[in-house]
């Protein structure tokens, strides 16, 4: 196997030699021929067809064995229902976090305590959800800056939000929105993570009820859900959560205000035409019906005021959630609207919180809204009219600072530390860098191809880092080996510290279609290495069934058998479990290891049980031994030289 990695350390030496020499366009470096090392590098470059720029890109991204990445990306795993953790600049995949779907290595969803987490909102009527459309991972914030404690992520297809604790990188909670069936603008946090915001996508009657499509205007609605986050518990508290009812305008992406605009939320919408399709009935498809008007509506929500009204009892309770009715939201100017150009998509608040940048998929501009103008007009009651739901509309021209001519299909925007914005331009397949000051594009870099989201180092916080931007591209047709008609997604790492943006490396994403991602400085994360002995990671407490060494036992009460087991290099105690066919077995297993990296696994053949037993972790498993037979149990992690010996038997005696 030829690996590009092999050449780099040598190339590094070569560039040191070549220092001060002009680079040779597209060819080998201008290193002095007298240097043995550089001659070798030159040879390698020629043999592999590498330019000077290639070698520089390699030098900027290569990590020698043992060196750590500077940033971590938390990327949505799209249809996989998982979250990817990727190192920057190496673009190495570090972890897949099981969120809405089982993840076997972590033993997530295979018989242990995590089953209850995974089951959150999984049962819809008589259907069980086994996948999710993961869209937008968002890190918890303190004062508008990532604090490295939690990650939230939404499932667009089924309107669920998950909480991941970054102490152990595992999913702790999934909540299902009882009011709507799909979401998109999520899971954005307010600057101190008071709330995790989830806004609906496709309008439907609230409470997941039925109403005929002919009653779309009267009965179908959108929603902005404010999930209350309890930071000390590290969980969303549904009982303290509430929502604002929205008109059926197909709300899209959302962002929280910050600093001066803290207390506000901005949500895009499309299809303010309220097209409902009906192709067979002779109507235009939704896609063209929804593109008739020149403007859709940016929704401006004053959430602090909404919260006051909710607390003052102005809510209607639907399916256990307090909802601020549309009439109240409109009358109190909790919700106001502003025009936004055709088929808007991203809504991104600038680092200083003063402006909102909106991209229009069918427009060539990004539009920059001024929060000060918006607020002043709302306070002065300066509206240009009302929409069909009685919501006040602010004049577009007086609400914006201006527009930047970007290119074809601007979508999402992130920011750096020098006053520049970076917008993904879908149709043109470029990243456009533009100045927030004068709204002028200063640079463009082609990406391969069809970029969707974009992310920058801490790029949506109050203090972005610059340095890196990642283009999240959908179609990579010529970038990787063909692996069938479904191509890998392509994360392209771009250096934005150079005068012109430069492409550093392609990162193939081989699962799901990632949507948004965030990039955090790695040293902000303080994950644990071991659990306190006996910890139930889903309650963060010592489990009441935790087993201490010497206290292992098997207790039988009628046909219920409780097994108290420990795992340690390289045995399970007890290692023999003898039961009768039809018995209910409660297995309580504690890893009594406390050394870093001493992980075991646990499986029972043919029982679909698979656990990961990291040091100190406790697991409970319950099942009925409904099949007589001999079932080996073993450790599934190659934990020691005697790993294969870390085994035992479940013996199920047949009924007579
Ligand atoms: S988005 S389609 Cu984040 Cu651009 Cu979901
Ligand atoms: Cu324990 Cu393998």
XYZ file of C-alpha atoms in Angstrom, residues 8-21 29 31-32 35 37-38 41 52 55 59:
24
model
C 6.012 13.762 4.882
C 8.637 13.636 7.590
C 11.231 13.619 4.868
C 9.445 16.449 3.099
C 9.522 18.458 6.294
C 13.268 18.220 6.332
C 13.334 19.193 2.693
C 11.319 22.336 3.200
C 13.710 23.386 5.904
C 16.491 23.113 3.381
C 14.393 24.816 0.725
C 13.644 27.736 3.005
C 13.919 31.068 1.217
C 13.927 29.594 -2.271
C 10.635 21.995 -4.791
C 15.648 22.603 -2.681
C 19.387 22.676 -3.302
C 21.124 18.108 -0.111
C 17.451 14.607 1.901
C 15.888 17.064 -0.479
C 12.123 14.307 -1.385
C 5.040 22.179 -3.630
C 3.647 19.097 0.245
C 2.921 19.409 6.290
